[in-house]
Rosetta silent file (secondary structure, phi, psi, omega in degrees, C-alpha in Angstrom):
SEQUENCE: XXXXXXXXXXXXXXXXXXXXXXXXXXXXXXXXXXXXXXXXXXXXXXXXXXXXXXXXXXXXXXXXXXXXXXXXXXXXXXXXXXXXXXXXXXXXXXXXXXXXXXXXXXXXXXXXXXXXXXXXXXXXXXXXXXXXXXXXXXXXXXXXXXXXXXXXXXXXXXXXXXXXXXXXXXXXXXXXXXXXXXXXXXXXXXXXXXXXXXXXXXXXXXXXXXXXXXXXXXXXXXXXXXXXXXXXXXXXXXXXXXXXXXXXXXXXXXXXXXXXXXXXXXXXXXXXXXXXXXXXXXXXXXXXXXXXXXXXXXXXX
SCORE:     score description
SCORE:     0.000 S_00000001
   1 L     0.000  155.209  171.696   19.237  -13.123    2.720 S_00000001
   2 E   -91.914  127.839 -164.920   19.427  -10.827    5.911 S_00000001
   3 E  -124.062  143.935  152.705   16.189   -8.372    5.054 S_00000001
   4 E  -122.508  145.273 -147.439   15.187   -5.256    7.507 S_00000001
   5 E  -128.652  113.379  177.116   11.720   -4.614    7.405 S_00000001
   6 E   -94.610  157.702  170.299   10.716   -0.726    8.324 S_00000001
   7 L    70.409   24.386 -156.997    7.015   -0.846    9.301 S_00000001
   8 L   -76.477  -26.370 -174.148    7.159   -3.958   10.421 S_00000001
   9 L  -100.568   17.510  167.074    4.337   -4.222   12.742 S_00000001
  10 L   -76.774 -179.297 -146.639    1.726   -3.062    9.800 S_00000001
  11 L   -95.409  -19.893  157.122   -0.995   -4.451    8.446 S_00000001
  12 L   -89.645  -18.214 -163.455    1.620   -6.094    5.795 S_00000001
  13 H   -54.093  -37.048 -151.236    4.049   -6.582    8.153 S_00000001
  14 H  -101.968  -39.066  174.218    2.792  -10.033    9.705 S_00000001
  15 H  -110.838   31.917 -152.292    2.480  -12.150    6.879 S_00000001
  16 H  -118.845  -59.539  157.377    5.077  -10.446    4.901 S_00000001
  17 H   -64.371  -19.014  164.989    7.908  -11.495    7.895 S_00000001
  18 H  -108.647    2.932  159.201    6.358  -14.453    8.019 S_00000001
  19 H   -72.542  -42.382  132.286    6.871  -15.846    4.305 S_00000001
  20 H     7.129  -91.926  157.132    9.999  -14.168    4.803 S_00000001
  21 H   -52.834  -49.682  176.719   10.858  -16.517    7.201 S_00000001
  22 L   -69.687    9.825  177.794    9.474  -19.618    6.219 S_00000001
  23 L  -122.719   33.477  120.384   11.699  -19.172    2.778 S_00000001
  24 L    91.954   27.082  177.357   14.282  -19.412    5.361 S_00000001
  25 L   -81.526  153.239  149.027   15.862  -15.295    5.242 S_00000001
  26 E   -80.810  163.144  171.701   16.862  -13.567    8.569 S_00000001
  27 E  -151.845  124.528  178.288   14.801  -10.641    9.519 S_00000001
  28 E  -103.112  105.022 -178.988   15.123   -7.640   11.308 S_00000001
  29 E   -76.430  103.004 -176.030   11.875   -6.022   12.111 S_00000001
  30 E   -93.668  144.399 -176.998   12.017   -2.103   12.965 S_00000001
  31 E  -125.771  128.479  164.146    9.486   -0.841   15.603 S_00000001
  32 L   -85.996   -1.681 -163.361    8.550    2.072   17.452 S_00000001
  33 L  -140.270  149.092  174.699    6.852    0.038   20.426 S_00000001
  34 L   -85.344    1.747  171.223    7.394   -2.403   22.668 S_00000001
  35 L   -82.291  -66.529 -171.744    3.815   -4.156   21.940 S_00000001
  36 H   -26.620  -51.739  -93.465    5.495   -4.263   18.226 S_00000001
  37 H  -148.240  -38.468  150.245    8.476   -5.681   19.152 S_00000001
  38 H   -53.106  -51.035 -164.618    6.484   -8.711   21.342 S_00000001
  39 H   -63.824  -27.940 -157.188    4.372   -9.216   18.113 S_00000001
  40 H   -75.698  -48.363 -178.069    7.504   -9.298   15.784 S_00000001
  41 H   -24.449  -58.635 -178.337    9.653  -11.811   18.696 S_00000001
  42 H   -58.544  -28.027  169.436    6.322  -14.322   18.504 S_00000001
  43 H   -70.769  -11.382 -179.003    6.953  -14.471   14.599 S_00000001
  44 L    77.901   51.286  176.936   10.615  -15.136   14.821 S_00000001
  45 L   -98.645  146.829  152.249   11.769  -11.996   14.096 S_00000001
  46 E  -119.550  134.190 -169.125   14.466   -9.859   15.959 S_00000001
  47 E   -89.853  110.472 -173.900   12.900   -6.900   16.894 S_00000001
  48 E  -107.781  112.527  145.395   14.911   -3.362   16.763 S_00000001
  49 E   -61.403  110.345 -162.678   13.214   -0.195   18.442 S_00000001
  50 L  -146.441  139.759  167.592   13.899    2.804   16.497 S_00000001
  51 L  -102.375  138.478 -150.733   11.626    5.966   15.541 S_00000001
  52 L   -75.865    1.560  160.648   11.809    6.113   11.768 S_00000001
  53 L   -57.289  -28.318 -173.006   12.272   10.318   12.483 S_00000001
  54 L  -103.289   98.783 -174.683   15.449    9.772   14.580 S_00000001
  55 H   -73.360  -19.921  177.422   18.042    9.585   11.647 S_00000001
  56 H   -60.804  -53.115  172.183   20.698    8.459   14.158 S_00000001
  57 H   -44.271  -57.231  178.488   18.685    6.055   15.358 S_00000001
  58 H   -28.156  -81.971 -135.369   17.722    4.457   11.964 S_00000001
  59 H   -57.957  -38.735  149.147   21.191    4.570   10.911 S_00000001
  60 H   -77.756  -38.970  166.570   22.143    2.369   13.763 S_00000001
  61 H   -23.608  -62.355 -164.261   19.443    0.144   13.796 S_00000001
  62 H   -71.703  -20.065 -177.820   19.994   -0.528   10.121 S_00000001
  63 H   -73.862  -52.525 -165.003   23.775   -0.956   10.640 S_00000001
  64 H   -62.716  -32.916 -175.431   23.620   -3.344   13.523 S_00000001
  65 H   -68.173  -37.418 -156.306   21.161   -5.589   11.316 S_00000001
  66 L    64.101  100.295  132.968   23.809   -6.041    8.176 S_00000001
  67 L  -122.673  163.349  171.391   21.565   -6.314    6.076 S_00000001
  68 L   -73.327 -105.739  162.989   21.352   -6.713    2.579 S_00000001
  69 E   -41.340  120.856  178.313   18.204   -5.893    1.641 S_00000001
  70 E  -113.368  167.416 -160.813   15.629   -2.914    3.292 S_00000001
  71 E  -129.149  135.745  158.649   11.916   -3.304    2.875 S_00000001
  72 E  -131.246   85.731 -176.572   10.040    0.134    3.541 S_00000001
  73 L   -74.807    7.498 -151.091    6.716   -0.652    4.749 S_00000001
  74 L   -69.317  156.483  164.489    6.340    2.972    6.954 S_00000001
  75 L   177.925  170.960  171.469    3.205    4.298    6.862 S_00000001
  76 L  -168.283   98.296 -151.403    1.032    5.503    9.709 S_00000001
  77 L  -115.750 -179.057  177.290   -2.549    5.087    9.083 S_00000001
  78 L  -115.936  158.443 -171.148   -5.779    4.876   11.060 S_00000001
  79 L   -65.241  -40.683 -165.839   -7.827    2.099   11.997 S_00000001
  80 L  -119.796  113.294 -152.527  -10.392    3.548   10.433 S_00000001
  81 H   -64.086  -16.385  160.447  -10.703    4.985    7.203 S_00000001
  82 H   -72.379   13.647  161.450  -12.895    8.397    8.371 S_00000001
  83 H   -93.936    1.733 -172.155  -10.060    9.283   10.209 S_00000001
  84 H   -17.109  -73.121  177.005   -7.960    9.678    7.034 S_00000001
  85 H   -50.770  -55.866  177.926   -7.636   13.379    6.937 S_00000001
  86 H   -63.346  -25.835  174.923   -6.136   13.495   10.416 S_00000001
  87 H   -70.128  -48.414 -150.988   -3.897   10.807    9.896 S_00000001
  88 H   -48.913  -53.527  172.721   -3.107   12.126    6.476 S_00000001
  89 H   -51.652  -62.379  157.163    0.010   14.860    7.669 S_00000001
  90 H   -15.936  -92.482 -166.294    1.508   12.252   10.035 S_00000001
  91 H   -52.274  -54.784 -176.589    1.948    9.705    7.392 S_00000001
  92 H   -56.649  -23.716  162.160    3.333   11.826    4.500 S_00000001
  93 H   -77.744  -19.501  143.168    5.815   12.737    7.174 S_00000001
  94 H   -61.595  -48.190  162.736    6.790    9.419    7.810 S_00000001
  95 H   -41.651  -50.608 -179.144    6.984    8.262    4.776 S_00000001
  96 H  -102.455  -20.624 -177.944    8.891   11.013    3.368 S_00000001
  97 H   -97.095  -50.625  171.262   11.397   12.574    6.039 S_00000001
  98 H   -25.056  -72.485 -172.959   11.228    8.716    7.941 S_00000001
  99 H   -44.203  -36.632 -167.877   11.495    7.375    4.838 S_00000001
 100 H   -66.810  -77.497  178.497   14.199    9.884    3.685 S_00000001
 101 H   -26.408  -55.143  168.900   16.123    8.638    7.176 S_00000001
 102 H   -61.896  -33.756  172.448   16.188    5.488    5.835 S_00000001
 103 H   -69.762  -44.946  178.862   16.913    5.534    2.343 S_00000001
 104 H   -62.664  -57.315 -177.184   20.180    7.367    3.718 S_00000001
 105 H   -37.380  -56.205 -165.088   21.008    4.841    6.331 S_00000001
 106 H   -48.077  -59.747  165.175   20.537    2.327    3.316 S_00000001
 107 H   -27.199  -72.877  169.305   22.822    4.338    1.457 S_00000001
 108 H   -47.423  -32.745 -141.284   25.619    4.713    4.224 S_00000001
 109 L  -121.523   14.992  170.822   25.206    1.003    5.449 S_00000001
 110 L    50.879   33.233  164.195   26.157   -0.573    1.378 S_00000001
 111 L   -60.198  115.798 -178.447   22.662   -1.947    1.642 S_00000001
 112 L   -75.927  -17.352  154.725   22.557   -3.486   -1.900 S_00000001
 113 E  -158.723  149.185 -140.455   18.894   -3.182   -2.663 S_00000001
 114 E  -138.521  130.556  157.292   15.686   -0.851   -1.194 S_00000001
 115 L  -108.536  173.319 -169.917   12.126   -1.662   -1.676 S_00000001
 116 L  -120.412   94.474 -166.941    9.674    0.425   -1.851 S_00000001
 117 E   -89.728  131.828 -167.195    5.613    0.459   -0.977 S_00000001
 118 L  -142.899 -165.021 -158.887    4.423    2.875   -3.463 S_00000001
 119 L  -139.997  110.694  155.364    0.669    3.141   -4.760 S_00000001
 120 L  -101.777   51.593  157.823   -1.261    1.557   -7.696 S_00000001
 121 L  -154.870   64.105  146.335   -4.197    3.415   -7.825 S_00000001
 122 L  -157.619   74.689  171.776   -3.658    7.003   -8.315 S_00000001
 123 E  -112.607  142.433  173.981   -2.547    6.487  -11.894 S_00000001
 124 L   -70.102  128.869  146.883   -3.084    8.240  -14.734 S_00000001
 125 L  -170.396  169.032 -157.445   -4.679    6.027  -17.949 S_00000001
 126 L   -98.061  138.566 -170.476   -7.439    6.894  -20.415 S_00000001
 127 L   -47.130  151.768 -171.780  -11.033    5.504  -19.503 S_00000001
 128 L    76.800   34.033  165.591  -11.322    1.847  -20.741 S_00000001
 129 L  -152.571  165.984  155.690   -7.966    1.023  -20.286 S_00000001
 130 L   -86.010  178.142 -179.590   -5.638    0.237  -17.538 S_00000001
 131 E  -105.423  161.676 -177.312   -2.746    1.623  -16.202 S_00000001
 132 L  -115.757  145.100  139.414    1.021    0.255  -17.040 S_00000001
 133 L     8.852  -87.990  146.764    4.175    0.388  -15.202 S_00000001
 134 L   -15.161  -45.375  165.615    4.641    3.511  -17.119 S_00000001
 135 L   -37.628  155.097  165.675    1.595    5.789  -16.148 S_00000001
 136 L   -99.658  139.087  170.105    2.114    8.839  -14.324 S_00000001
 137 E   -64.521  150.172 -158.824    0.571    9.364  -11.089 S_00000001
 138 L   -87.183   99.273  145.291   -2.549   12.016  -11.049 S_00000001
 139 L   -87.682   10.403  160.214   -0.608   14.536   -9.288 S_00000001
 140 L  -128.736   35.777  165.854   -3.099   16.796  -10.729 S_00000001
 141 L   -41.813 -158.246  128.617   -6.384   15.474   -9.062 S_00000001
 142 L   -38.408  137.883 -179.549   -8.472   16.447   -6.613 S_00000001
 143 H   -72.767  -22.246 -169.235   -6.325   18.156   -3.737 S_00000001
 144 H   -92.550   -2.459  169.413   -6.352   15.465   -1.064 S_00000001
 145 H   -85.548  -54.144 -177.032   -5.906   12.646   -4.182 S_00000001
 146 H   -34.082  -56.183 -167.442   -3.176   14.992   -5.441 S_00000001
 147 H   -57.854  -88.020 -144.073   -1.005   15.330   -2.248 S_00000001
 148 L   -81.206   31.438  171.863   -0.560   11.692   -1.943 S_00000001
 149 L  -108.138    0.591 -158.889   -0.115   10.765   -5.771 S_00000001
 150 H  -116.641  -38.601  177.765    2.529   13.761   -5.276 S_00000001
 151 H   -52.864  -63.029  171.537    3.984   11.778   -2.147 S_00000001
 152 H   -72.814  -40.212 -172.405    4.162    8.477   -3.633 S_00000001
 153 H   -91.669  -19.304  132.989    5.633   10.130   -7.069 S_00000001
 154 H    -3.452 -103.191  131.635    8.294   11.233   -4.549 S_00000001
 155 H   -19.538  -80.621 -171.015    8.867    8.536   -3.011 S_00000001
 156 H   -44.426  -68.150  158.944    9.334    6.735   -6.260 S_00000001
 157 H   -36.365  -48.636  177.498   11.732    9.529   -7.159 S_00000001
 158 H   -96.430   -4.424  164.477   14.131    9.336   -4.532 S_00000001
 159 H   -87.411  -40.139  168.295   14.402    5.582   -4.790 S_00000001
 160 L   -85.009   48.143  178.473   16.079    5.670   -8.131 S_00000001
 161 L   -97.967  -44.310 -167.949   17.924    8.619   -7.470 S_00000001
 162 L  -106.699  125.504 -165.748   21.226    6.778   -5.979 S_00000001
 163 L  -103.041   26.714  156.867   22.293    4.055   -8.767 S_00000001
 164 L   -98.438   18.524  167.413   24.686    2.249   -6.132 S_00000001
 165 L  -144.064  165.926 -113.477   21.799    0.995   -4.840 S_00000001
 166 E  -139.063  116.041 -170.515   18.964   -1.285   -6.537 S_00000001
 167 E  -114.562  126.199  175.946   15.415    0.741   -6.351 S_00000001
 168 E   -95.302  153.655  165.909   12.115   -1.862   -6.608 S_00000001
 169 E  -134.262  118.156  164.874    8.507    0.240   -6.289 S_00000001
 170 E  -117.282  115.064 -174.171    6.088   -1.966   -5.756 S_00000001
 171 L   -77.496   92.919 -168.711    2.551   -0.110   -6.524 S_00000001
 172 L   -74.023  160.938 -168.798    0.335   -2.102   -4.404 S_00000001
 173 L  -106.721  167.765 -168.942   -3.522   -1.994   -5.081 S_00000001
 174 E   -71.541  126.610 -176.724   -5.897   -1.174   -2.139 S_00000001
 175 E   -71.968  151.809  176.105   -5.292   -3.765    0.523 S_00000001
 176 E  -155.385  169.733 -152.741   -8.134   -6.121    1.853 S_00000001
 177 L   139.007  157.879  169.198   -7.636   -9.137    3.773 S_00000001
 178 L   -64.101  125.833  152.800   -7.160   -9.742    7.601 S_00000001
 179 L   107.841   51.503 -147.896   -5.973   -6.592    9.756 S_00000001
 180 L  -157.815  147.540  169.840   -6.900   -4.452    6.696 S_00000001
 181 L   -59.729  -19.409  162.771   -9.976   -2.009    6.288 S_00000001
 182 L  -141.993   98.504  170.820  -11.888   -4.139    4.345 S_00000001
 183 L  -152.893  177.332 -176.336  -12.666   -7.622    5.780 S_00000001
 184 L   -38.271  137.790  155.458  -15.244   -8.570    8.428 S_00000001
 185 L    78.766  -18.381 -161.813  -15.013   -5.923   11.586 S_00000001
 186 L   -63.657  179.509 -175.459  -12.386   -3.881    9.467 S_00000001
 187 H   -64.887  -49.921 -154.301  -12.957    0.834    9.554 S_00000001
 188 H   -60.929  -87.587  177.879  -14.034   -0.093    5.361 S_00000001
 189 H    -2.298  -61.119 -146.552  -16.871   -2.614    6.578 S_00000001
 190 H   -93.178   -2.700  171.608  -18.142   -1.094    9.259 S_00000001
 191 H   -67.129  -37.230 -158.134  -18.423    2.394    6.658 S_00000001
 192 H   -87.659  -50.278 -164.074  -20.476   -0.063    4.054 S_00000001
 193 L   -77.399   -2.557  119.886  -22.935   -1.977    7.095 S_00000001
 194 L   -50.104   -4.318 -178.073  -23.813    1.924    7.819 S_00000001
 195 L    73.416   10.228 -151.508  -24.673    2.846    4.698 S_00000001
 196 L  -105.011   18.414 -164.782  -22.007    5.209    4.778 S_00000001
 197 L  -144.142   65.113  166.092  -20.141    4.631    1.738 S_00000001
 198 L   -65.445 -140.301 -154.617  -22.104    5.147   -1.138 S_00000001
 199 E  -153.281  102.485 -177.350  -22.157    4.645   -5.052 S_00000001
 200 E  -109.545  130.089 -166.247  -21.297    8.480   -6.205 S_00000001
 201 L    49.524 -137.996 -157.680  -22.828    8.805   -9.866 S_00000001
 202 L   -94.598   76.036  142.566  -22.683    6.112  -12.099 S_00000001
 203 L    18.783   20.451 -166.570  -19.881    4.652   -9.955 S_00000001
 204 L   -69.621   13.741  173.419  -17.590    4.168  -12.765 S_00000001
 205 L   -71.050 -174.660 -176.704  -14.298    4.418  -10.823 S_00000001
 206 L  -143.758  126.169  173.858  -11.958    1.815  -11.147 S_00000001
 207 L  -133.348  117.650  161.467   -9.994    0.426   -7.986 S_00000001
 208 L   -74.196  177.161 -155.665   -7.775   -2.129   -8.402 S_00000001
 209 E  -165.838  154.331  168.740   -7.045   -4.556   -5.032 S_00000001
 210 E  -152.605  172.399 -175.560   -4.993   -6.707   -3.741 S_00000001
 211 E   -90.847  143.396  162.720   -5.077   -9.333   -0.822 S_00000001
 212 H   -56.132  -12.708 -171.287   -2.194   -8.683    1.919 S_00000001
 213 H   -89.159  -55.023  179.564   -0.920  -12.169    1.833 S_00000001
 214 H   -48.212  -30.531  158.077   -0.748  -12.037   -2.241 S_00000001
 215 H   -71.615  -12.101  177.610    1.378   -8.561   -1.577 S_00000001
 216 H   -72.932  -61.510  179.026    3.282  -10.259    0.833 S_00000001
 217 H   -41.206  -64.340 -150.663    4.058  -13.270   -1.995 S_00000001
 218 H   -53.073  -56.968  178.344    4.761  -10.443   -4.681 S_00000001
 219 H   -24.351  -78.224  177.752    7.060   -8.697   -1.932 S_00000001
 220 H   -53.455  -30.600  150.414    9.601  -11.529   -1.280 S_00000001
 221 H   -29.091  -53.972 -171.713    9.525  -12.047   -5.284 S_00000001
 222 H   -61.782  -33.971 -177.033   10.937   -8.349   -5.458 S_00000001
 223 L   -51.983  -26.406 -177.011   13.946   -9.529   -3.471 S_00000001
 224 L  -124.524    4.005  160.056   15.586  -11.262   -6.842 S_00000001
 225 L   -53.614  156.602 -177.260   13.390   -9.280   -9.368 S_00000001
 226 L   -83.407  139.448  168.449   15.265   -7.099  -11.790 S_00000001
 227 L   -11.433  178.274  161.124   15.160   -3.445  -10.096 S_00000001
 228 E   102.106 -174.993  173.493   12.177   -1.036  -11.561 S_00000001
 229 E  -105.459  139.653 -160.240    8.124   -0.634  -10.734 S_00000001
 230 E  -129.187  156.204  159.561    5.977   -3.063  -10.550 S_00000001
 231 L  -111.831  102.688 -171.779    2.266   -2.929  -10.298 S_00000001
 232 L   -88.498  101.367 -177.633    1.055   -5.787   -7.535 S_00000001
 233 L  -153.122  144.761 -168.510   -2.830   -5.488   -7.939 S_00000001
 234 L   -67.319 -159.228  168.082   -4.879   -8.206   -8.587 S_00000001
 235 L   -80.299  -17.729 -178.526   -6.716   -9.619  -11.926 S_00000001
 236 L  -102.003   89.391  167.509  -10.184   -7.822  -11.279 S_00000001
 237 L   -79.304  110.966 -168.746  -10.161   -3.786  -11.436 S_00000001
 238 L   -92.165   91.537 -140.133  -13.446   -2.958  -10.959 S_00000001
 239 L   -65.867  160.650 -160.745  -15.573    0.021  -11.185 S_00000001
 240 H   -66.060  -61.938  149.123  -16.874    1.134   -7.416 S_00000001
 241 H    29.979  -64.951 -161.308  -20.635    0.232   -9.352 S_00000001
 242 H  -106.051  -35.800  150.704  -19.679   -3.490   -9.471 S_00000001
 243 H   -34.654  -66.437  160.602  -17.651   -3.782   -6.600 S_00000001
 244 H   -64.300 -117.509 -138.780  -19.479   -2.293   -3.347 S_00000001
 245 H   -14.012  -37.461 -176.079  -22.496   -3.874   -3.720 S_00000001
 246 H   -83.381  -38.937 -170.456  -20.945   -7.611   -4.244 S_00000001
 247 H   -51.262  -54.025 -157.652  -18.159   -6.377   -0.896 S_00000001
 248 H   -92.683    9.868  144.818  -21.357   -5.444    0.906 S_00000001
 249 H   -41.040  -75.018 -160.148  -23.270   -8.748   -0.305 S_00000001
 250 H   -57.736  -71.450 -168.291  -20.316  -10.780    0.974 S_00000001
 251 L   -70.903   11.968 -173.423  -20.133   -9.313    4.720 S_00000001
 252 L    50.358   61.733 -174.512  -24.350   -9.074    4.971 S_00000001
 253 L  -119.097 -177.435  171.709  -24.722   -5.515    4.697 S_00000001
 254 L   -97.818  169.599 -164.810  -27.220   -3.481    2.920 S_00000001
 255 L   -78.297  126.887 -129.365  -27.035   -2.090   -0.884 S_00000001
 256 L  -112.466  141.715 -154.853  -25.018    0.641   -0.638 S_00000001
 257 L   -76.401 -178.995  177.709  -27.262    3.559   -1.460 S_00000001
 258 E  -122.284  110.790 -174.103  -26.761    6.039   -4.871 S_00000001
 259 E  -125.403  136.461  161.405  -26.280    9.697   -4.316 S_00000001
 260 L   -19.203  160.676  164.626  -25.732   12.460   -7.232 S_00000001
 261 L   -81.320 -104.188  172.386  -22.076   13.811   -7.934 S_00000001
 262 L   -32.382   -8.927  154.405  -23.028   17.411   -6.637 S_00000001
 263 L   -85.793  -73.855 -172.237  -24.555   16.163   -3.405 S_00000001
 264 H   -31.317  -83.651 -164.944  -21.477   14.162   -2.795 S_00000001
 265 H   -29.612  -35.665 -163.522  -19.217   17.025   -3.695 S_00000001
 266 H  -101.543  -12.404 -148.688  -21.142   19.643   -1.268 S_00000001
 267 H  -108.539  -53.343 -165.514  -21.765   16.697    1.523 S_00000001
 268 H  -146.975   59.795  125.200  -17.847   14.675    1.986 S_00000001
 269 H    76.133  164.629 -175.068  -15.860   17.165   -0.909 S_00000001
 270 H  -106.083   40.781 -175.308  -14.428   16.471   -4.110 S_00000001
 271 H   -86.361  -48.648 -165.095  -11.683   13.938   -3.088 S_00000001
 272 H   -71.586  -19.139  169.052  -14.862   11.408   -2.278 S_00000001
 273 H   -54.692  -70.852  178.324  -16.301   12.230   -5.725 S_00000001
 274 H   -48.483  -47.788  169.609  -12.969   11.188   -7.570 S_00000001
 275 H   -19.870  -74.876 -177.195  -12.833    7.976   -5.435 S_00000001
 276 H   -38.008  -51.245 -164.541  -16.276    7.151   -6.967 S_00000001
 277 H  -146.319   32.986  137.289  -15.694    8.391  -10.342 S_00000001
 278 H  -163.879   22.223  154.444  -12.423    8.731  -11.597 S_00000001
 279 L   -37.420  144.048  159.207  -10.074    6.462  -10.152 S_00000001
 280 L  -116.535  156.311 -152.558   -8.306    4.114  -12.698 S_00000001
 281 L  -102.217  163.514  174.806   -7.679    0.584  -12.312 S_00000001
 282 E  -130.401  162.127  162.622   -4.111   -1.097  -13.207 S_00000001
 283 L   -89.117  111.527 -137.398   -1.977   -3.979  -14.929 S_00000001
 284 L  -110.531   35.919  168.691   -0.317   -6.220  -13.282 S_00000001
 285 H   -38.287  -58.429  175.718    1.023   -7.837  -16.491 S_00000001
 286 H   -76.552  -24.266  157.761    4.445   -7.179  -16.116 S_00000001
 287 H   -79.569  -16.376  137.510    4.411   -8.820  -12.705 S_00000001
 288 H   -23.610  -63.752  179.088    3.112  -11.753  -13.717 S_00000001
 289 H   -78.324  -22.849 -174.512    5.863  -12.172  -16.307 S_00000001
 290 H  -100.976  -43.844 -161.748    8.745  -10.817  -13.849 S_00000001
 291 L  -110.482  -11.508  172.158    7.797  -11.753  -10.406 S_00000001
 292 L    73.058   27.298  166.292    5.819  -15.195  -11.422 S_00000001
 293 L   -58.105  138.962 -166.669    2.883  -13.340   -9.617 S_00000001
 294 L  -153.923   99.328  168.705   -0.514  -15.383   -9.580 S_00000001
 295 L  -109.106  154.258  167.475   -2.958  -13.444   -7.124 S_00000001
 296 L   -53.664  143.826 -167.788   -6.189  -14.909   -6.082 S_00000001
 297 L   -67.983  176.711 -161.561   -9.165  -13.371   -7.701 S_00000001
 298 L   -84.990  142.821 -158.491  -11.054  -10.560   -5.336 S_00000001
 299 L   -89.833   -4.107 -177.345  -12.671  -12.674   -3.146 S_00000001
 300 L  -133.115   37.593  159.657  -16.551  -10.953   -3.082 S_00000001
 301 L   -93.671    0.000    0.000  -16.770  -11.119   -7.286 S_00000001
C-alpha cells in the first residue's frame, strides 16, 4: 500500500516505517525538520517537510504522497517525563488542531482509511477487572489525567465522525523499549535510579504496557483490520506495587521508596496520586483475535 506516516520521526516512528517497509508498502514520512527527514531518507523512506499546524501545508504534503492509508503518530512530548506539564499544552495542540489538519486533508485527498494513536490507559473499568474496547475514558479524573483522557476521547471522536473514510484507534499501552522513557538511559529510568518515582500507597494502580516494536507489529496489522478500537497493550497489567520494583531490579537501581497518599498529594499533586493508585489496566483480547497480535511479555516480570 502507499501509507503516510504523520509523526514520523517519533519514538514509534522508526521501527514502525521500518516493518512498514520490509512488508514491502511505500512510505511517506511527514516531518517538521530537516534532522527528521535525514533519519527517515536512511530508513528508506521519502521524507515530506510539513508543520502539522499549516493546514495548507498538510493538505499538500498528503496530496502529493497519494496515499491510501494515513497513520497519525503526532504527538510532541519531552525527553523526559518531569517535563510533562510543560510539554502538556503543545501536544494537545498538535494532536488536536494538527491532527484536525490532517484528518481534513485525509478527507479532501479520498484517503480510504485513518489511523489513529489513541490511549489505553486512562480507561474506565471496575477494580479487579480490565478494561474492554468498550470502556469509557476517565474524563472525570484528576485534572491533568482528565484533560488528556478528554483529548484522546476527542480524538477518538472525530475519527469516526466522517463514514467515507475507515477510522482504526489503536489504544496503545505505555510505551517502553528503545528511544522510549523507560529503557536503560531513558527520562522514566533515570526518575526510578533517583529514587524519584515512588510507590504512592499500596501501589495498586494498574498500567498496562506495551513494547514499541510490538506496537509497531499491531500498527501495520491495523492496515487490513476491520475499522473500530483496538486495545494494543501487552499480556501483563500490573499494579505500580509489582511493577517498579522488578523495572528498577532490571536496570540496577534501588527499591523505589513508599510514601503515604497525602504526602504525595501535598508534595507532586493529585494527578501523581492517581498514577499510583487508580489507573486501570486493559484487554487486549480483541486484538489478539482481530489483528493476530502476540506481544512479548513485559520484559522486567
Amino acid at each position: 500500500m502507499n501509507i503516510f506516516v504523520a509523526g514520523a520521526s517519533g519514538a514509534i516512528g522508526q521501527p514502525l516505517l521500518t516493518e512498514l517497509l520490509r512488508q514491502g508498502h511505500t512510505v511517506t514520512g511527514m516531518t517538521q525538520s530537516e534532522a527528521g527527514a535525514e533519519r527517515l531518507r536512511a530508513l528508506g523512506a521519502a521524507p515530506v517537510l510539513a508543520n502539522a499546524l499549516d493546514a495548507a501545508a498538510v493538505e499538500q504534503a498528503l496530496r502529493s504522497s497519494a496515499a491510501e492509508v494515513v497513520i497519525d503518530e503526532l504527538t510532541a512530548l519531552p525527553k523526559h517525563p518531569a517535563d510533562l506539564h510543560k510539554y502538556a499544552p503543545g501536544d494537545r495542540k498538535l494532536r488536536l488542531e494538527g491532527g484536525g489538519n490532517l484528518y481534513k486533508a485525509a478527507i479532501a485527498a479520498g484517503v480510504r482509511r485513518y489511523i489513529q494513536q489513541a490511549s489505553g490507559f486512562f480507561l474506565k473499568a471496575a477494580p479487579g477487572t480490565l478494561a474492554d474496547e468498550s470502556a469509557p475514558l476517565a474524563t472525570d479524573a484528576t485534572p491533568g489525567v482528565a484533560a488528556s483522557a478528554q483529548m484522546y476521547a476527542t480524538l477518538e471522536s472525530r475519527l469516526f465522525s466522517e463514514p467515507a473514510i475507515e477510522g482504526v484507534a489503536l489504544r496503545y499501552g505505555f510505551f517502553y523499549g528503545p528511544n522510549t522513557w523507560y529503557t536503560p538511559g531513558g527520562g522514566g529510568a533515570e526518575q526510578v535510579s533517583k529514587k524519584e518515582f515512588p510507590i504512592v500507597g499500596d501501589g495498586e494502580g494498574v498500567w498496562s504496557w506495551i513494547h514499541i516494536e510490538d506496537a509497531a507489529l499491531a500498527t501495520v496489522a491495523a492496515l487490513t483490520a476491520a475499522p473500530g478500537v483496538y486495545n494494543i497493550v501487552d499480556d501483563d497489567p500490573s499494579p505500580v506495587s509489582v511493577w517498579l520494583p522488578a523495572f528498577a531490579k532490571a536496570i540496577g537501581a534501588p527499591a523505589p521508596a513508599k510514601v503515604p497518599k497525602m504526602v504525595a498529594r501535598m508534595v507532586a499533586g493529585d494527578d501523581a496520586v492517581y498514577y499510583s493508585t487508580q489507573l486501570r489496566g486493559a484487554s487486549n483480547s480483541k486484538a489478539r483475535r482481530m489483528l493476530g497480535f502476540a506481544p512479548r511479555r513485559l520484559e522486567w516480570l
